[in-house]
């Protein structure tokens, strides 16, 4: 028998699969085989093609349907129908006892196949604004997990333990981290450079994730300003950088938001304005409504207002985050999946 995990397309979805998978394989004796079903499109292959923790891995030929039009939508639906038939065969072959879906177009075929076969479906939604597929499947899920919903049986977001271990109370600012993601964010890069002279005058260190394609230009701009800054694109040391920082200015993708929160790092969120269903804004809003973060739209950015936040009581935000953040989200989900065996 097996636990089948599906979904992805983007790093935010895939990070959940990885975290829960690691919790399942941590046990001395696996209770079931682990099978991953993703898509030939998106980032699924890059994340899991060579992952030996899974007993079997499949990549079905699928692509998104929602953003397609005309004949493109017809072709995508036909591709999805064929993938559902494939997924049904795979679920039967591996005697799937439960399917864990994290959403994204690559989960659709396996999730629909599971429901058509009466196999329990557990869904994890990463964002405050439900994804299109998860919105459709939510009424039919046996368990629906979301850190933003009161009725969710599990509220803890699956985050690596190191982020919790790095949590500390911030009382004064010695360093600021700018997080635009591995691809960078133009608005955050421009804001960082505009306030860099003032940060330097206050003796505040700058840590800046400028994006892989922007490292050279951003580093050059700092040099011309006579400012030393730690500039990078992709990194595997994000937990260390977050732990070092006393204040963050960041996008509000789900993984980034919850990792910053687990680190108890006071943050000004500047959501990506073109995210599906404006989910980054709603993610950040969830924390702002609890007085645990700040929020500015890109068209609301004013350097003076941003600098004024540095004078606020950061310890209140840090203590608040430490009080509400729950640990062991990955383990809780793993235990729930095993209960279906």
mmCIF file of C-alpha atoms in Angstrom:
data_model
loop_
_atom_site.group_PDB
_atom_site.id
_atom_site.type_symbol
_atom_site.label_atom_id
_atom_site.label_comp_id
_atom_site.label_asym_id
_atom_site.label_seq_id
_atom_site.Cartn_x
_atom_site.Cartn_y
_atom_site.Cartn_z
ATOM 1 C CA UNK A 1 0.000 0.000 0.000
ATOM 2 C CA UNK A 2 1.114 3.574 -0.488
ATOM 3 C CA UNK A 3 0.753 7.243 0.336
ATOM 4 C CA UNK A 4 0.616 9.229 -2.897
ATOM 5 C CA UNK A 5 1.792 12.845 -2.900
ATOM 6 C CA UNK A 6 0.947 15.156 -5.771
ATOM 7 C CA UNK A 7 1.114 18.767 -6.860
ATOM 8 C CA UNK A 8 3.651 21.435 -7.514
ATOM 9 C CA UNK A 9 4.481 23.562 -10.499
ATOM 10 C CA UNK A 10 6.043 26.217 -8.256
ATOM 11 C CA UNK A 11 8.424 26.160 -5.315
ATOM 12 C CA UNK A 12 5.743 27.193 -2.819
ATOM 13 C CA UNK A 13 3.730 24.053 -3.556
ATOM 14 C CA UNK A 14 6.732 21.750 -3.809
ATOM 15 C CA UNK A 15 8.234 22.905 -0.505
ATOM 16 C CA UNK A 16 5.187 21.457 1.289
ATOM 17 C CA UNK A 17 5.588 18.087 -0.439
ATOM 18 C CA UNK A 18 9.264 18.049 0.548
ATOM 19 C CA UNK A 19 8.612 18.977 4.183
ATOM 20 C CA UNK A 20 5.878 16.384 4.704
ATOM 21 C CA UNK A 21 7.833 13.716 2.812
ATOM 22 C CA UNK A 22 10.825 14.283 5.093
ATOM 23 C CA UNK A 23 8.592 13.896 8.148
ATOM 24 C CA UNK A 24 7.274 10.586 6.803
ATOM 25 C CA UNK A 25 10.723 9.124 6.114
ATOM 26 C CA UNK A 26 12.164 10.285 9.449
ATOM 27 C CA UNK A 27 10.503 7.392 11.239
ATOM 28 C CA UNK A 28 12.526 4.254 11.921
ATOM 29 C CA UNK A 29 10.201 2.142 9.818
ATOM 30 C CA UNK A 30 8.116 3.489 6.933
ATOM 31 C CA UNK A 31 4.497 2.411 7.243
ATOM 32 C CA UNK A 32 3.818 2.613 3.495
ATOM 33 C CA UNK A 33 5.524 3.205 0.175
ATOM 34 C CA UNK A 34 5.796 6.842 -0.896
ATOM 35 C CA UNK A 35 4.807 7.744 -4.445
ATOM 36 C CA UNK A 36 5.085 11.188 -6.040
ATOM 37 C CA UNK A 37 3.045 12.195 -9.087
ATOM 38 C CA UNK A 38 3.918 15.521 -10.683
ATOM 39 C CA UNK A 39 3.906 17.136 -14.113
ATOM 40 C CA UNK A 40 6.370 17.316 -16.971
ATOM 41 C CA UNK A 41 5.829 21.104 -16.823
ATOM 42 C CA UNK A 42 6.857 23.479 -14.037
ATOM 43 C CA UNK A 43 9.540 22.791 -11.424
ATOM 44 C CA UNK A 44 8.441 19.282 -10.392
ATOM 45 C CA UNK A 45 11.268 17.438 -12.134
ATOM 46 C CA UNK A 46 13.924 19.783 -10.767
ATOM 47 C CA UNK A 47 12.740 19.120 -7.209
ATOM 48 C CA UNK A 48 12.024 15.411 -7.219
ATOM 49 C CA UNK A 49 13.330 13.602 -10.314
ATOM 50 C CA UNK A 50 16.283 12.221 -8.332
ATOM 51 C CA UNK A 51 14.710 12.099 -4.861
ATOM 52 C CA UNK A 52 15.481 8.667 -3.434
ATOM 53 C CA UNK A 53 13.057 9.107 -0.518
ATOM 54 C CA UNK A 54 10.198 8.310 -2.899
ATOM 55 C CA UNK A 55 9.781 4.665 -3.829
ATOM 56 C CA UNK A 56 8.310 5.619 -7.208
ATOM 57 C CA UNK A 57 8.107 8.908 -9.108
ATOM 58 C CA UNK A 58 5.908 9.814 -12.090
ATOM 59 C CA UNK A 59 5.638 12.961 -14.211
ATOM 60 C CA UNK A 60 2.417 13.130 -16.220
ATOM 61 C CA UNK A 61 2.002 15.331 -19.279
ATOM 62 C CA UNK A 62 -0.237 18.129 -18.026
ATOM 63 C CA UNK A 63 -0.384 21.910 -18.117
ATOM 64 C CA UNK A 64 -2.523 24.648 -16.642
ATOM 65 C CA UNK A 65 -6.096 25.059 -17.847
ATOM 66 C CA UNK A 66 -7.292 28.261 -16.166
ATOM 67 C CA UNK A 67 -5.158 30.699 -18.182
ATOM 68 C CA UNK A 68 -5.781 28.988 -21.529
ATOM 69 C CA UNK A 69 -8.273 30.217 -24.120
ATOM 70 C CA UNK A 70 -10.032 28.752 -27.132
ATOM 71 C CA UNK A 71 -8.284 25.765 -28.673
ATOM 72 C CA UNK A 72 -5.536 26.029 -26.064
ATOM 73 C CA UNK A 73 -8.062 25.337 -23.308
ATOM 74 C CA UNK A 74 -9.562 22.427 -25.254
ATOM 75 C CA UNK A 75 -6.093 20.916 -25.717
ATOM 76 C CA UNK A 76 -5.283 21.359 -22.023
ATOM 77 C CA UNK A 77 -8.557 19.720 -20.967
ATOM 78 C CA UNK A 78 -7.942 16.766 -23.299
ATOM 79 C CA UNK A 79 -4.430 16.408 -21.905
ATOM 80 C CA UNK A 80 -5.894 16.518 -18.379
ATOM 81 C CA UNK A 81 -8.486 13.833 -19.199
ATOM 82 C CA UNK A 82 -5.756 11.487 -20.440
ATOM 83 C CA UNK A 83 -3.659 12.233 -17.348
ATOM 84 C CA UNK A 84 -6.609 11.384 -15.066
ATOM 85 C CA UNK A 85 -6.898 7.975 -16.734
ATOM 86 C CA UNK A 86 -3.154 7.445 -16.218
ATOM 87 C CA UNK A 87 -3.415 8.534 -12.591
ATOM 88 C CA UNK A 88 -6.253 6.073 -11.942
ATOM 89 C CA UNK A 89 -4.029 3.233 -13.167
ATOM 90 C CA UNK A 90 -1.142 4.396 -10.993
ATOM 91 C CA UNK A 91 -3.303 4.703 -7.872
ATOM 92 C CA UNK A 92 -4.641 1.191 -8.421
ATOM 93 C CA UNK A 93 -1.180 -0.233 -9.145
ATOM 94 C CA UNK A 94 0.312 1.202 -5.947
ATOM 95 C CA UNK A 95 -2.745 0.452 -3.769
ATOM 96 C CA UNK A 96 -3.016 4.085 -2.722
ATOM 97 C CA UNK A 97 -4.641 4.497 0.689
ATOM 98 C CA UNK A 98 -4.600 8.306 0.653
ATOM 99 C CA UNK A 99 -3.635 11.087 -1.762
ATOM 100 C CA UNK A 100 -1.980 14.233 -0.402
ATOM 101 C CA UNK A 101 -2.376 17.198 -2.759
ATOM 102 C CA UNK A 102 -0.726 20.605 -2.418
ATOM 103 C CA UNK A 103 -2.537 22.152 -5.381
ATOM 104 C CA UNK A 104 -1.172 23.608 -8.565
ATOM 105 C CA UNK A 105 -2.084 22.300 -12.023
ATOM 106 C CA UNK A 106 0.197 19.273 -11.651
ATOM 107 C CA UNK A 107 -1.991 17.890 -8.843
ATOM 108 C CA UNK A 108 -5.280 18.038 -10.744
ATOM 109 C CA UNK A 109 -5.140 14.670 -12.522
ATOM 110 C CA UNK A 110 -4.228 12.658 -9.425
ATOM 111 C CA UNK A 111 -6.644 14.531 -7.158
ATOM 112 C CA UNK A 112 -9.593 13.989 -9.531
ATOM 113 C CA UNK A 113 -8.559 10.352 -10.017
ATOM 114 C CA UNK A 114 -8.542 9.814 -6.260
ATOM 115 C CA UNK A 115 -12.064 11.173 -5.847
ATOM 116 C CA UNK A 116 -13.339 9.094 -8.773
ATOM 117 C CA UNK A 117 -11.985 5.962 -7.062
ATOM 118 C CA UNK A 118 -13.156 6.741 -3.540
ATOM 119 C CA UNK A 119 -9.585 7.194 -2.236
ATOM 120 C CA UNK A 120 -9.308 9.716 0.634
ATOM 121 C CA UNK A 121 -8.019 13.123 -0.492
ATOM 122 C CA UNK A 122 -6.078 15.407 1.859
ATOM 123 C CA UNK A 123 -5.420 18.930 0.553
ATOM 124 C CA UNK A 124 -2.953 21.523 1.831
ATOM 125 C CA UNK A 125 -3.565 25.137 0.781
ATOM 126 C CA UNK A 126 -0.538 27.402 1.194
ATOM 127 C CA UNK A 127 -2.199 30.775 0.634
ATOM 128 C CA UNK A 128 -4.910 32.867 2.268
ATOM 129 C CA UNK A 129 -6.667 33.169 -1.116
ATOM 130 C CA UNK A 130 -7.526 29.652 -2.279
ATOM 131 C CA UNK A 131 -5.987 28.426 -5.522
ATOM 132 C CA UNK A 132 -8.441 27.645 -8.329
ATOM 133 C CA UNK A 133 -8.078 23.862 -8.107
ATOM 134 C CA UNK A 134 -8.215 23.773 -4.311
ATOM 135 C CA UNK A 135 -11.320 25.956 -4.371
ATOM 136 C CA UNK A 136 -13.012 23.421 -6.657
ATOM 137 C CA UNK A 137 -11.924 20.384 -4.644
ATOM 138 C CA UNK A 138 -12.313 21.778 -1.099
ATOM 139 C CA UNK A 139 -15.947 20.555 -0.677
ATOM 140 C CA UNK A 140 -14.878 17.035 -1.684
ATOM 141 C CA UNK A 141 -11.662 16.769 0.348
ATOM 142 C CA UNK A 142 -11.652 14.372 3.274
ATOM 143 C CA UNK A 143 -9.334 16.802 5.066
ATOM 144 C CA UNK A 144 -8.576 20.389 4.051
ATOM 145 C CA UNK A 145 -5.578 22.022 5.746
ATOM 146 C CA UNK A 146 -4.892 25.767 5.803
ATOM 147 C CA UNK A 147 -3.020 27.853 8.355
ATOM 148 C CA UNK A 148 -5.408 30.727 7.599
ATOM 149 C CA UNK A 149 -8.698 28.951 8.371
ATOM 150 C CA UNK A 150 -10.080 28.547 11.886
ATOM 151 C CA UNK A 151 -11.759 25.268 10.975
ATOM 152 C CA UNK A 152 -8.544 23.665 9.737
ATOM 153 C CA UNK A 153 -7.646 20.542 11.769
ATOM 154 C CA UNK A 154 -3.961 21.510 11.511
ATOM 155 C CA UNK A 155 -2.958 25.180 11.796
ATOM 156 C CA UNK A 156 0.835 24.775 11.916
ATOM 157 C CA UNK A 157 2.526 25.498 8.577
ATOM 158 C CA UNK A 158 5.142 22.917 7.506
ATOM 159 C CA UNK A 159 8.444 24.698 8.128
ATOM 160 C CA UNK A 160 11.925 23.381 8.782
ATOM 161 C CA UNK A 161 12.828 23.265 12.472
ATOM 162 C CA UNK A 162 15.902 25.454 11.946
ATOM 163 C CA UNK A 163 13.706 28.530 11.419
ATOM 164 C CA UNK A 164 12.090 28.021 14.829
ATOM 165 C CA UNK A 165 15.489 27.374 16.403
ATOM 166 C CA UNK A 166 16.692 30.733 15.058
ATOM 167 C CA UNK A 167 13.805 32.710 16.585
ATOM 168 C CA UNK A 168 14.779 35.550 18.892
ATOM 169 C CA UNK A 169 13.375 38.822 20.204
ATOM 170 C CA UNK A 170 14.490 41.858 18.217
ATOM 171 C CA UNK A 171 14.845 44.998 20.323
ATOM 172 C CA UNK A 172 17.075 47.133 18.102
ATOM 173 C CA UNK A 173 18.079 47.072 14.447
ATOM 174 C CA UNK A 174 21.650 46.204 13.520
ATOM 175 C CA UNK A 175 20.850 44.608 10.152
ATOM 176 C CA UNK A 176 18.068 44.676 7.553
ATOM 177 C CA UNK A 177 17.341 41.963 5.009
ATOM 178 C CA UNK A 178 15.649 42.627 1.662
ATOM 179 C CA UNK A 179 14.027 39.517 0.172
ATOM 180 C CA UNK A 180 12.837 39.714 -3.410
ATOM 181 C CA UNK A 181 13.043 35.980 -4.003
ATOM 182 C CA UNK A 182 15.625 34.105 -6.049
ATOM 183 C CA UNK A 183 14.439 35.954 -9.189
ATOM 184 C CA UNK A 184 14.456 39.326 -7.445
ATOM 185 C CA UNK A 185 11.855 42.091 -7.167
ATOM 186 C CA UNK A 186 12.433 45.409 -8.933
ATOM 187 C CA UNK A 187 10.390 47.436 -6.422
ATOM 188 C CA UNK A 188 12.256 45.987 -3.435
ATOM 189 C CA UNK A 189 15.634 46.464 -5.131
ATOM 190 C CA UNK A 190 14.858 50.118 -5.838
ATOM 191 C CA UNK A 191 13.607 50.684 -2.282
ATOM 192 C CA UNK A 192 16.740 49.102 -0.808
ATOM 193 C CA UNK A 193 19.037 51.353 -2.816
ATOM 194 C CA UNK A 194 16.992 54.466 -2.014
ATOM 195 C CA UNK A 195 17.235 53.973 1.763
ATOM 196 C CA UNK A 196 20.724 52.435 1.814
ATOM 197 C CA UNK A 197 22.508 55.766 2.587
ATOM 198 C CA UNK A 198 20.291 56.317 5.634
ATOM 199 C CA UNK A 199 20.800 52.733 6.794
ATOM 200 C CA UNK A 200 24.569 53.237 6.481
ATOM 201 C CA UNK A 201 24.396 56.449 8.508
ATOM 202 C CA UNK A 202 22.645 54.484 11.282
ATOM 203 C CA UNK A 203 25.281 51.747 11.190
ATOM 204 C CA UNK A 204 22.805 49.156 9.896
ATOM 205 C CA UNK A 205 24.143 46.241 7.854
ATOM 206 C CA UNK A 206 22.366 45.420 4.571
ATOM 207 C CA UNK A 207 21.617 41.851 3.462
ATOM 208 C CA UNK A 208 19.991 41.823 0.030
ATOM 209 C CA UNK A 209 18.525 39.014 -2.068
ATOM 210 C CA UNK A 210 18.492 40.921 -5.338
ATOM 211 C CA UNK A 211 17.736 38.042 -7.702
ATOM 212 C CA UNK A 212 20.103 35.960 -9.807
ATOM 213 C CA UNK A 213 19.894 38.301 -12.817
ATOM 214 C CA UNK A 214 20.329 41.482 -10.765
ATOM 215 C CA UNK A 215 23.338 40.703 -8.573
ATOM 216 C CA UNK A 216 25.865 42.537 -10.722
ATOM 217 C CA UNK A 217 23.802 45.712 -11.273
ATOM 218 C CA UNK A 218 22.669 45.963 -7.642
ATOM 219 C CA UNK A 219 26.162 45.325 -6.299
ATOM 220 C CA UNK A 220 27.497 48.009 -8.667
ATOM 221 C CA UNK A 221 24.881 50.479 -7.403
ATOM 222 C CA UNK A 222 25.906 49.855 -3.783
ATOM 223 C CA UNK A 223 29.561 50.330 -4.716
ATOM 224 C CA UNK A 224 28.787 53.655 -6.391
ATOM 225 C CA UNK A 225 27.007 54.714 -3.191
ATOM 226 C CA UNK A 226 30.065 53.745 -1.171
ATOM 227 C CA UNK A 227 28.065 51.158 0.761
ATOM 228 C CA UNK A 228 29.026 47.610 1.666
ATOM 229 C CA UNK A 229 26.165 45.150 1.312
ATOM 230 C CA UNK A 230 25.836 41.387 1.174
ATOM 231 C CA UNK A 231 24.121 40.802 -2.185
ATOM 232 C CA UNK A 232 23.017 37.396 -3.492
ATOM 233 C CA UNK A 233 20.454 35.625 -5.676
ATOM 234 C CA UNK A 234 19.537 32.031 -4.888
ATOM 235 C CA UNK A 235 20.819 30.717 -1.563
ATOM 236 C CA UNK A 236 20.570 27.608 0.582
ATOM 237 C CA UNK A 237 21.425 29.679 3.667
ATOM 238 C CA UNK A 238 18.243 31.714 3.954
ATOM 239 C CA UNK A 239 17.599 30.563 7.537
ATOM 240 C CA UNK A 240 21.012 31.905 8.594
ATOM 241 C CA UNK A 241 20.413 35.260 6.889
ATOM 242 C CA UNK A 242 16.971 35.594 8.497
ATOM 243 C CA UNK A 243 18.407 34.753 11.907
ATOM 244 C CA UNK A 244 21.048 37.465 11.535
ATOM 245 C CA UNK A 245 18.573 40.165 10.471
ATOM 246 C CA UNK A 246 16.550 42.361 12.827
ATOM 247 C CA UNK A 247 14.068 43.662 10.256
ATOM 248 C CA UNK A 248 12.915 42.356 6.882
ATOM 249 C CA UNK A 249 11.362 43.823 3.758
ATOM 250 C CA UNK A 250 9.998 40.997 1.639
ATOM 251 C CA UNK A 251 7.502 39.581 -0.814
ATOM 252 C CA UNK A 252 4.651 37.629 0.779
ATOM 253 C CA UNK A 253 4.782 34.219 -0.845
ATOM 254 C CA UNK A 254 3.592 31.571 1.603
ATOM 255 C CA UNK A 255 6.957 29.901 2.296
ATOM 256 C CA UNK A 256 8.772 33.205 2.827
ATOM 257 C CA UNK A 257 5.993 34.593 5.024
ATOM 258 C CA UNK A 258 5.879 31.600 7.368
ATOM 259 C CA UNK A 259 9.672 31.189 7.528
ATOM 260 C CA UNK A 260 10.028 34.838 8.534
ATOM 261 C CA UNK A 261 7.282 34.346 11.109
ATOM 262 C CA UNK A 262 8.906 31.222 12.560
ATOM 263 C CA UNK A 263 12.132 33.231 12.924
ATOM 264 C CA UNK A 264 10.115 35.930 14.760
ATOM 265 C CA UNK A 265 11.516 38.496 12.342
ATOM 266 C CA UNK A 266 9.500 41.765 12.166
ATOM 267 C CA UNK A 267 8.667 42.284 8.490
ATOM 268 C CA UNK A 268 7.281 44.836 6.074
ATOM 269 C CA UNK A 269 5.605 42.856 3.303
ATOM 270 C CA UNK A 270 5.435 44.263 -0.223
ATOM 271 C CA UNK A 271 3.309 41.698 -2.127
ATOM 272 C CA UNK A 272 3.869 40.829 -5.757
ATOM 273 C CA UNK A 273 1.000 42.724 -7.420
ATOM 274 C CA UNK A 274 0.354 40.178 -10.172
ATOM 275 C CA UNK A 275 0.111 37.017 -8.040
ATOM 276 C CA UNK A 276 -2.915 34.823 -8.783
ATOM 277 C CA UNK A 277 -5.990 36.044 -6.857
ATOM 278 C CA UNK A 278 -3.674 38.634 -5.270
ATOM 279 C CA UNK A 279 -2.786 35.890 -2.800
ATOM 280 C CA UNK A 280 0.428 37.529 -1.558
ATOM 281 C CA UNK A 281 -1.558 40.555 -0.371
ATOM 282 C CA UNK A 282 -4.036 38.327 1.466
ATOM 283 C CA UNK A 283 -1.214 36.270 2.990
ATOM 284 C CA UNK A 284 0.359 39.387 4.474
ATOM 285 C CA UNK A 285 -3.029 40.773 5.487
ATOM 286 C CA UNK A 286 -3.549 37.702 7.680
ATOM 287 C CA UNK A 287 -0.570 38.749 9.833
ATOM 288 C CA UNK A 288 -1.249 42.482 9.678
ATOM 289 C CA UNK A 289 -4.753 41.981 11.081
ATOM 290 C CA UNK A 290 -3.123 40.364 14.122
ATOM 291 C CA UNK A 291 -0.676 43.275 14.438
ATOM 292 C CA UNK A 292 2.219 40.944 13.611
ATOM 293 C CA UNK A 293 3.566 42.633 10.460
ATOM 294 C CA UNK A 294 3.386 45.685 8.205
ATOM 295 C CA UNK A 295 2.082 45.858 4.651
ATOM 296 C CA UNK A 296 2.564 48.210 1.696
ATOM 297 C CA UNK A 297 1.442 47.862 -1.900
ATOM 298 C CA UNK A 298 4.131 48.649 -4.472
ATOM 299 C CA UNK A 299 2.370 51.886 -5.435
ATOM 300 C CA UNK A 300 2.254 52.920 -1.758
ATOM 301 C CA UNK A 301 6.000 52.672 -1.127
ATOM 302 C CA UNK A 302 7.488 55.813 0.404
ATOM 303 C CA UNK A 303 11.088 55.562 1.659
ATOM 304 C CA UNK A 304 10.353 57.931 4.554
ATOM 305 C CA UNK A 305 7.478 55.768 5.770
ATOM 306 C CA UNK A 306 9.604 52.652 5.514
ATOM 307 C CA UNK A 307 12.408 54.247 7.524
ATOM 308 C CA UNK A 308 9.913 55.341 10.183
ATOM 309 C CA UNK A 309 9.107 51.677 10.857
ATOM 310 C CA UNK A 310 12.663 51.172 12.071
ATOM 311 C CA UNK A 311 11.841 53.356 15.051
ATOM 312 C CA UNK A 312 8.850 51.276 16.143
ATOM 313 C CA UNK A 313 8.808 48.680 18.937
ATOM 314 C CA UNK A 314 10.111 45.589 17.147
ATOM 315 C CA UNK A 315 10.074 43.446 20.266
ATOM 316 C CA UNK A 316 6.269 43.547 20.306
ATOM 317 C CA UNK A 317 6.138 42.006 16.816
ATOM 318 C CA UNK A 318 8.788 39.385 17.679
ATOM 319 C CA UNK A 319 7.022 38.324 20.869
ATOM 320 C CA UNK A 320 3.690 38.200 19.085
ATOM 321 C CA UNK A 321 5.059 35.935 16.351
ATOM 322 C CA UNK A 322 6.705 33.608 18.852
ATOM 323 C CA UNK A 323 3.425 33.340 20.734
ATOM 324 C CA UNK A 324 1.249 32.356 17.760
ATOM 325 C CA UNK A 325 3.577 30.198 15.659
ATOM 326 C CA UNK A 326 2.997 26.466 16.032
ATOM 327 C CA UNK A 327 5.744 23.926 15.429
ATOM 328 C CA UNK A 328 5.724 20.461 13.885
ATOM 329 C CA UNK A 329 3.283 21.188 11.057
ATOM 330 C CA UNK A 330 5.048 18.638 8.843
ATOM 331 C CA UNK A 331 4.862 15.941 11.498
ATOM 332 C CA UNK A 332 1.195 16.644 12.194
ATOM 333 C CA UNK A 333 0.340 16.224 8.514
ATOM 334 C CA UNK A 334 2.487 13.077 8.269
ATOM 335 C CA UNK A 335 0.636 11.550 11.225
ATOM 336 C CA UNK A 336 -2.719 12.441 9.666
ATOM 337 C CA UNK A 337 -1.756 10.726 6.391
ATOM 338 C CA UNK A 338 -0.583 7.611 8.218
ATOM 339 C CA UNK A 339 -3.912 7.424 10.001
ATOM 340 C CA UNK A 340 -5.527 6.561 6.642
ATOM 341 C CA UNK A 341 -3.374 3.436 6.241
#
